[in-house]
Short mmCIF file of N, CA and C in Angstrom, two decimals:
data_model
loop_
_atom_site.label_atom_id
_atom_site.label_comp_id
_atom_site.label_asym_id
_atom_site.label_seq_id
_atom_site.Cartn_x
_atom_site.Cartn_y
_atom_site.Cartn_z
N PHE A 8 111.73 127.28 111.63
CA PHE A 8 111.25 127.41 113.09
C PHE A 8 110.22 126.68 113.56
N ILE A 9 109.04 127.18 112.63
CA ILE A 9 107.94 126.69 113.05
C ILE A 9 108.00 125.18 112.11
N PHE A 10 108.16 124.52 111.41
CA PHE A 10 108.79 123.37 111.13
C PHE A 10 109.25 122.71 112.39
N ALA A 11 110.06 123.26 113.00
CA ALA A 11 110.63 122.38 114.06
C ALA A 11 110.34 122.60 115.36
N SER A 12 109.63 123.77 115.52
CA SER A 12 108.54 123.26 116.97
C SER A 12 106.95 122.65 116.64
N SER A 13 106.73 122.63 115.30
CA SER A 13 106.14 121.72 115.58
C SER A 13 106.08 120.26 115.54
N ILE A 14 107.11 119.75 114.70
CA ILE A 14 108.11 118.34 114.93
C ILE A 14 107.94 117.91 116.71
N ILE A 15 108.75 118.98 117.32
CA ILE A 15 108.65 118.59 118.53
C ILE A 15 107.68 118.83 119.58
N SER A 16 106.32 119.55 119.13
CA SER A 16 105.01 119.34 120.20
C SER A 16 104.53 117.93 120.29
N ILE A 17 104.94 117.75 118.05
CA ILE A 17 104.41 116.40 117.76
C ILE A 17 105.13 115.48 119.14
N LEU A 18 106.38 115.43 118.62
CA LEU A 18 106.79 114.06 119.26
C LEU A 18 106.80 114.49 120.82
N ILE A 19 106.97 115.53 121.87
CA ILE A 19 106.58 115.68 123.49
C ILE A 19 105.32 115.26 123.21
N ALA A 20 104.00 115.41 122.81
CA ALA A 20 102.99 114.57 122.61
C ALA A 20 103.07 113.43 122.80
N ILE A 21 103.87 113.04 121.44
CA ILE A 21 103.59 111.35 121.03
C ILE A 21 104.23 110.57 123.31
N MET A 22 105.45 111.23 123.32
CA MET A 22 106.18 110.58 124.12
C MET A 22 105.07 110.47 125.82
N LYS A 23 104.49 111.14 125.82
CA LYS A 23 103.86 111.29 127.16
C LYS A 23 102.50 110.41 126.64
N LYS A 24 101.94 110.37 125.66
CA LYS A 24 101.24 109.29 125.52
C LYS A 24 101.84 107.92 125.28
N LYS A 25 103.05 107.94 125.68
CA LYS A 25 103.55 106.71 125.54
C LYS A 25 104.42 106.17 126.75
N ILE A 26 104.29 107.81 128.02
CA ILE A 26 104.66 106.71 129.32
C ILE A 26 104.28 105.93 129.96
N TYR A 27 103.12 105.25 129.30
CA TYR A 27 102.72 104.32 129.70
C TYR A 27 103.62 102.84 128.82
N ASP A 28 104.38 103.23 127.72
CA ASP A 28 104.72 101.88 127.32
C ASP A 28 106.21 101.96 128.08
N ILE A 29 106.66 103.60 127.92
CA ILE A 29 107.71 103.26 128.35
C ILE A 29 108.23 102.54 130.12
N ASN A 30 107.21 103.28 130.38
CA ASN A 30 106.67 102.44 132.03
C ASN A 30 107.39 100.57 132.28
N ILE A 31 106.24 99.93 130.94
CA ILE A 31 106.32 98.57 130.48
C ILE A 31 107.79 98.33 130.24
N LEU A 32 108.97 99.20 129.75
CA LEU A 32 109.41 98.72 129.27
C LEU A 32 110.55 98.77 130.51
N PHE A 33 110.35 100.21 131.39
CA PHE A 33 111.48 99.71 132.19
C PHE A 33 110.94 98.65 133.17
N ALA A 34 109.45 97.84 133.68
CA ALA A 34 109.64 96.69 134.02
C ALA A 34 109.96 96.07 133.54
N LEU A 35 110.15 95.69 132.64
CA LEU A 35 110.94 94.51 131.62
C LEU A 35 112.64 94.73 131.29
N GLY A 36 112.85 95.64 132.48
CA GLY A 36 114.16 95.48 132.27
C GLY A 36 115.05 95.92 131.17
N ALA A 37 114.08 97.28 130.14
CA ALA A 37 114.76 97.77 129.55
C ALA A 37 116.12 98.82 130.21
N LYS A 38 117.09 99.14 129.51
CA LYS A 38 118.14 100.53 130.53
C LYS A 38 117.54 101.55 129.60
N ASN A 39 118.22 102.68 129.91
CA ASN A 39 117.47 104.07 129.47
C ASN A 39 118.01 104.48 128.59
N LYS A 40 119.73 103.48 127.29
CA LYS A 40 119.68 103.99 126.99
C LYS A 40 118.78 102.78 125.08
N LEU A 41 118.43 101.74 125.96
CA LEU A 41 118.01 101.94 124.88
C LEU A 41 116.58 102.95 124.44
N ILE A 42 115.50 103.20 125.33
CA ILE A 42 114.58 103.49 125.34
C ILE A 42 114.90 105.22 124.73
N TYR A 43 116.05 105.82 125.23
CA TYR A 43 116.64 106.66 124.49
C TYR A 43 116.60 106.48 122.96
N CYS A 44 117.19 105.59 122.05
CA CYS A 44 117.54 104.92 121.07
C CYS A 44 116.27 104.62 120.02
N VAL A 45 115.08 104.44 120.86
CA VAL A 45 114.25 103.76 120.32
C VAL A 45 113.39 105.20 119.71
N PHE A 46 113.26 106.08 120.67
CA PHE A 46 112.66 107.08 120.79
C PHE A 46 113.79 108.77 119.85
N LEU A 47 114.72 108.54 119.91
CA LEU A 47 115.21 108.97 118.77
C LEU A 47 115.83 109.09 117.51
N TRP A 48 115.24 107.26 116.95
CA TRP A 48 114.66 107.03 115.59
C TRP A 48 113.58 107.48 115.33
N TYR A 49 112.45 107.18 116.31
CA TYR A 49 111.58 107.31 116.06
C TYR A 49 111.23 109.31 115.49
N SER A 50 112.08 109.94 116.00
CA SER A 50 111.72 111.62 116.04
C SER A 50 112.46 111.81 114.72
N LEU A 51 113.83 110.77 114.69
CA LEU A 51 114.98 110.93 112.87
C LEU A 51 113.69 110.33 112.39
N ILE A 52 112.43 109.72 111.91
CA ILE A 52 111.60 109.15 111.00
C ILE A 52 110.62 110.15 110.78
N TYR A 53 110.66 111.17 111.50
CA TYR A 53 109.27 112.67 111.51
C TYR A 53 110.24 113.24 111.10
N ILE A 54 111.27 113.27 110.85
CA ILE A 54 112.33 114.55 110.82
C ILE A 54 112.39 114.51 109.05
N ILE A 55 113.17 113.02 108.99
CA ILE A 55 113.33 113.06 108.12
C ILE A 55 112.29 113.12 106.94
N PHE A 56 110.88 112.46 107.12
CA PHE A 56 109.78 113.22 106.18
C PHE A 56 109.35 114.46 105.88
N GLY A 57 109.49 114.99 107.36
CA GLY A 57 109.05 116.41 107.35
C GLY A 57 109.70 117.46 106.60
N ILE A 58 110.52 116.13 106.45
CA ILE A 58 111.81 117.87 105.65
C ILE A 58 111.90 117.31 104.18
N ILE A 59 111.98 116.16 103.88
CA ILE A 59 111.23 115.76 102.20
C ILE A 59 110.23 116.44 101.79
N PHE A 60 109.01 116.38 102.57
CA PHE A 60 107.62 116.46 101.86
C PHE A 60 107.46 118.08 102.29
N GLY A 61 108.14 118.93 103.33
CA GLY A 61 108.54 119.90 103.33
C GLY A 61 109.07 120.78 102.07
N THR A 62 110.22 120.60 101.92
CA THR A 62 111.59 121.49 100.97
C THR A 62 110.60 120.72 99.35
N SER A 63 110.45 119.21 99.38
CA SER A 63 109.70 119.50 97.97
C SER A 63 108.14 120.38 97.25
N ILE A 64 107.44 120.45 99.14
CA ILE A 64 106.06 121.14 98.37
C ILE A 64 106.23 123.21 98.55
N GLY A 65 107.20 122.69 99.28
CA GLY A 65 108.05 124.49 99.04
C GLY A 65 108.74 124.47 97.55
N LEU A 66 109.44 123.98 97.49
CA LEU A 66 109.88 124.48 95.98
C LEU A 66 109.13 123.73 94.54
N LEU A 67 108.60 122.64 94.78
CA LEU A 67 106.84 122.75 94.04
C LEU A 67 106.65 124.65 93.83
N ILE A 68 105.99 125.15 95.05
CA ILE A 68 105.73 126.13 95.02
C ILE A 68 106.06 127.73 94.57
N SER A 69 107.81 127.50 95.19
CA SER A 69 107.99 128.48 94.31
C SER A 69 108.38 128.52 92.80
N SER A 70 108.36 127.09 92.53
CA SER A 70 108.49 126.99 91.03
C SER A 70 107.82 127.50 90.39
N TYR A 71 106.00 127.39 90.63
CA TYR A 71 105.09 127.99 90.36
C TYR A 71 104.14 129.05 91.11
N PHE A 72 104.90 130.16 91.63
CA PHE A 72 104.25 130.66 92.19
C PHE A 72 103.85 131.62 91.36
N ASP A 73 104.35 132.66 90.57
CA ASP A 73 103.51 133.17 88.65
C ASP A 73 102.45 132.30 88.42
N LYS A 74 102.23 131.13 88.64
CA LYS A 74 100.53 130.67 87.94
C LYS A 74 99.92 130.65 89.13
N ILE A 75 100.49 130.62 90.63
CA ILE A 75 99.17 130.02 91.19
C ILE A 75 98.57 131.37 91.37
N ILE A 76 99.92 133.01 91.45
CA ILE A 76 99.22 134.09 92.09
C ILE A 76 98.03 134.84 90.59
N GLN A 77 98.85 134.42 89.28
CA GLN A 77 97.53 134.38 88.28
C GLN A 77 96.36 133.41 88.35
N ASN A 78 96.31 132.62 88.77
CA ASN A 78 94.75 131.46 89.31
C ASN A 78 94.00 132.80 90.11
N ILE A 79 94.82 133.14 90.84
CA ILE A 79 93.99 133.68 91.93
C ILE A 79 93.45 135.18 91.97
N GLU A 80 94.46 135.64 90.82
CA GLU A 80 93.81 136.80 90.13
C GLU A 80 92.31 136.55 89.80
N LYS A 81 92.42 135.63 88.74
CA LYS A 81 91.90 135.12 88.52
C LYS A 81 90.03 134.81 88.71
N PHE A 82 90.90 134.08 89.81
CA PHE A 82 89.12 133.81 90.62
C PHE A 82 89.37 134.67 91.36
N LEU A 83 89.70 135.49 91.85
CA LEU A 83 88.57 136.49 92.89
C LEU A 83 88.81 137.95 92.19
N ASN A 84 89.28 137.79 90.70
CA ASN A 84 88.97 138.95 89.56
C ASN A 84 89.49 140.62 89.92
N THR A 85 90.91 140.48 90.57
CA THR A 85 91.27 141.77 90.54
C THR A 85 92.56 141.48 90.52
N LYS A 86 94.12 142.39 90.87
CA LYS A 86 95.08 142.53 90.58
C LYS A 86 95.62 142.42 92.03
N PHE A 87 96.80 141.88 91.99
CA PHE A 87 96.98 141.92 93.56
C PHE A 87 98.24 143.38 93.10
N LEU A 88 99.08 143.69 92.33
CA LEU A 88 100.89 144.07 92.12
C LEU A 88 100.09 144.94 91.07
N SER A 89 99.62 145.67 90.78
CA SER A 89 98.74 146.47 89.38
C SER A 89 100.11 147.50 89.05
N SER A 90 100.69 147.34 87.87
CA SER A 90 101.00 148.15 87.20
C SER A 90 101.08 149.41 87.14
N ASN A 91 100.03 149.85 87.12
CA ASN A 91 99.62 151.37 87.32
C ASN A 91 100.26 152.07 88.74
N ILE A 92 100.36 151.05 89.63
CA ILE A 92 100.61 151.49 91.28
C ILE A 92 102.15 151.38 91.45
N TYR A 93 102.59 150.19 90.90
CA TYR A 93 103.79 149.53 92.10
C TYR A 93 105.00 149.12 91.17
N PHE A 94 106.23 149.16 90.77
CA PHE A 94 107.45 149.26 89.99
C PHE A 94 107.14 147.65 89.64
N ILE A 95 106.70 147.10 90.04
CA ILE A 95 107.33 145.69 89.34
C ILE A 95 105.52 145.34 89.34
N ASP A 96 105.52 144.32 88.34
CA ASP A 96 103.89 143.54 88.52
C ASP A 96 103.80 141.66 88.69
N PHE A 97 105.51 141.93 89.56
CA PHE A 97 105.01 140.12 89.85
C PHE A 97 105.99 140.05 91.14
N ILE A 98 105.78 139.47 91.52
CA ILE A 98 106.96 138.66 93.01
C ILE A 98 108.71 138.20 92.71
N PRO A 99 109.89 138.86 92.66
CA PRO A 99 110.92 137.90 92.01
C PRO A 99 111.01 136.79 92.71
N ILE A 100 111.09 135.33 92.38
CA ILE A 100 111.25 134.65 93.16
C ILE A 100 112.69 133.86 93.08
N LYS A 101 113.96 133.62 93.43
CA LYS A 101 115.31 133.18 93.07
C LYS A 101 115.35 131.82 94.33
N VAL A 102 115.57 130.76 93.50
CA VAL A 102 115.90 129.52 94.52
C VAL A 102 117.49 129.39 95.23
N ILE A 103 118.14 129.75 95.92
CA ILE A 103 119.52 129.35 96.30
C ILE A 103 119.37 127.76 97.12
N TYR A 104 120.01 127.02 96.74
CA TYR A 104 120.30 126.10 97.37
C TYR A 104 121.22 125.55 98.22
N SER A 105 121.92 126.69 98.29
CA SER A 105 123.13 126.62 99.78
C SER A 105 122.21 126.81 101.13
N ASP A 106 121.25 128.09 100.72
CA ASP A 106 120.05 128.71 101.84
C ASP A 106 119.10 127.50 102.24
N ILE A 107 118.83 126.81 101.22
CA ILE A 107 118.08 125.34 101.70
C ILE A 107 118.59 124.61 102.20
N PHE A 108 119.49 124.40 101.69
CA PHE A 108 120.67 123.28 102.46
C PHE A 108 120.64 123.23 104.50
N TYR A 109 121.46 125.26 104.14
CA TYR A 109 121.31 125.43 105.39
C TYR A 109 120.01 125.18 106.59
N ILE A 110 119.26 125.37 105.74
CA ILE A 110 117.48 125.22 106.77
C ILE A 110 117.72 123.95 107.22
N ILE A 111 117.64 123.09 106.49
CA ILE A 111 117.00 121.80 106.62
C ILE A 111 118.57 121.51 107.97
N LEU A 112 119.69 121.82 107.79
CA LEU A 112 120.32 121.16 108.54
C LEU A 112 120.38 121.88 109.81
N LEU A 113 120.22 123.08 109.82
CA LEU A 113 119.30 123.46 110.71
C LEU A 113 118.08 123.46 111.58
N VAL A 114 117.58 123.17 110.59
CA VAL A 114 115.77 122.59 111.50
C VAL A 114 116.43 121.30 112.11
N PHE A 115 116.75 120.22 111.19
CA PHE A 115 117.22 118.69 111.59
C PHE A 115 118.39 118.78 112.92
N SER A 116 119.16 120.10 113.80
CA SER A 116 119.55 119.60 114.08
C SER A 116 119.00 120.49 115.73
N LEU A 117 118.16 121.57 115.56
CA LEU A 117 117.31 122.16 116.38
C LEU A 117 116.57 120.69 116.65
N VAL A 118 115.66 120.10 115.91
CA VAL A 118 115.06 119.40 116.58
C VAL A 118 115.34 117.97 116.70
N ILE A 119 116.85 117.85 116.44
CA ILE A 119 117.09 116.36 117.57
C ILE A 119 117.37 117.10 118.87
N ILE A 120 118.33 117.81 118.74
CA ILE A 120 118.28 118.97 120.47
C ILE A 120 117.21 118.59 121.30
N CYS A 121 116.25 119.15 120.74
CA CYS A 121 114.75 119.51 121.42
C CYS A 121 114.47 117.75 121.82
N SER A 122 114.36 117.43 120.95
CA SER A 122 114.19 115.77 120.90
C SER A 122 114.39 115.49 121.69
N SER A 123 115.90 115.14 121.74
CA SER A 123 116.83 114.58 122.57
C SER A 123 116.59 115.12 124.24
N TYR A 124 116.54 116.52 124.28
CA TYR A 124 115.80 116.86 125.97
C TYR A 124 115.19 116.36 125.93
N SER A 125 113.76 116.37 125.49
CA SER A 125 112.80 115.64 125.68
C SER A 125 112.26 114.59 125.83
N ILE A 126 113.00 113.72 125.07
CA ILE A 126 113.27 111.97 126.11
C ILE A 126 114.01 112.12 127.06
N LEU A 127 115.13 112.55 127.02
CA LEU A 127 116.00 111.94 128.72
C LEU A 127 115.63 112.69 129.92
N LYS A 128 113.93 113.75 129.85
CA LYS A 128 114.00 114.51 130.36
C LYS A 128 112.76 113.34 130.81
N ILE A 129 112.10 112.72 129.82
CA ILE A 129 111.07 111.46 130.05
C ILE A 129 111.70 110.82 130.98
N ILE A 130 112.92 110.45 130.21
CA ILE A 130 113.13 109.01 131.20
C ILE A 130 113.87 109.30 132.55
N HIS A 131 114.17 110.73 132.50
CA HIS A 131 114.84 110.51 134.02
C HIS A 131 113.63 110.67 135.39
N LYS A 132 112.51 111.32 134.45
CA LYS A 132 111.32 111.32 135.28
C LYS A 132 110.81 109.66 135.72
N ASN A 133 111.05 109.46 134.83
CA ASN A 133 110.15 107.50 134.79
C ASN A 133 111.41 107.09 135.36
N SER A 134 112.52 107.19 135.38
CA SER A 134 113.48 106.34 136.39
C SER A 134 113.83 106.60 137.65
N ILE A 135 113.33 107.79 137.67
CA ILE A 135 112.91 108.45 139.19
C ILE A 135 111.92 107.56 140.47
N LYS A 136 110.21 107.73 139.34
CA LYS A 136 108.91 106.89 140.10
C LYS A 136 109.79 105.76 139.95
N SER A 137 110.52 104.79 139.38
CA SER A 137 110.14 103.51 139.30
C SER A 137 111.35 103.69 140.53
N ILE A 138 112.48 104.22 140.74
CA ILE A 138 112.84 103.80 141.56
C ILE A 138 112.67 104.26 143.47
N LEU A 139 111.38 105.64 143.22
CA LEU A 139 110.65 105.38 144.24
C LEU A 139 109.47 104.83 144.66
N SER A 140 109.10 103.81 143.65
CA SER A 140 108.15 102.65 143.93
C SER A 140 108.61 101.82 144.43
#
């Protein structure tokens, strides 16, 4: 959800900066469907790169998590999970690929829905402005 909200905020910021370009496209005779498709492809590019990089970084960190924690413990000269105090002295990590797939599917659909809503909102606002002008 953090990933989806950051992608959505980036897309909304980009679309607000592109309002001038959208007005130029309207002036040149572009239809709402063309503008919608252009910005939907733009958001798809962000989603795909974000999912690829986010998933690969997350899987990489989860596979080397024990080594990362050991290096942090050496650097700080402290033990996070001491065997004297806690039941276990490690953090158990199990990667379930079906859960990763469902999370990716959820994030993808959430970003598509929200970016479609923001695109339609900006197109509707600009088409009303062009009608009134």
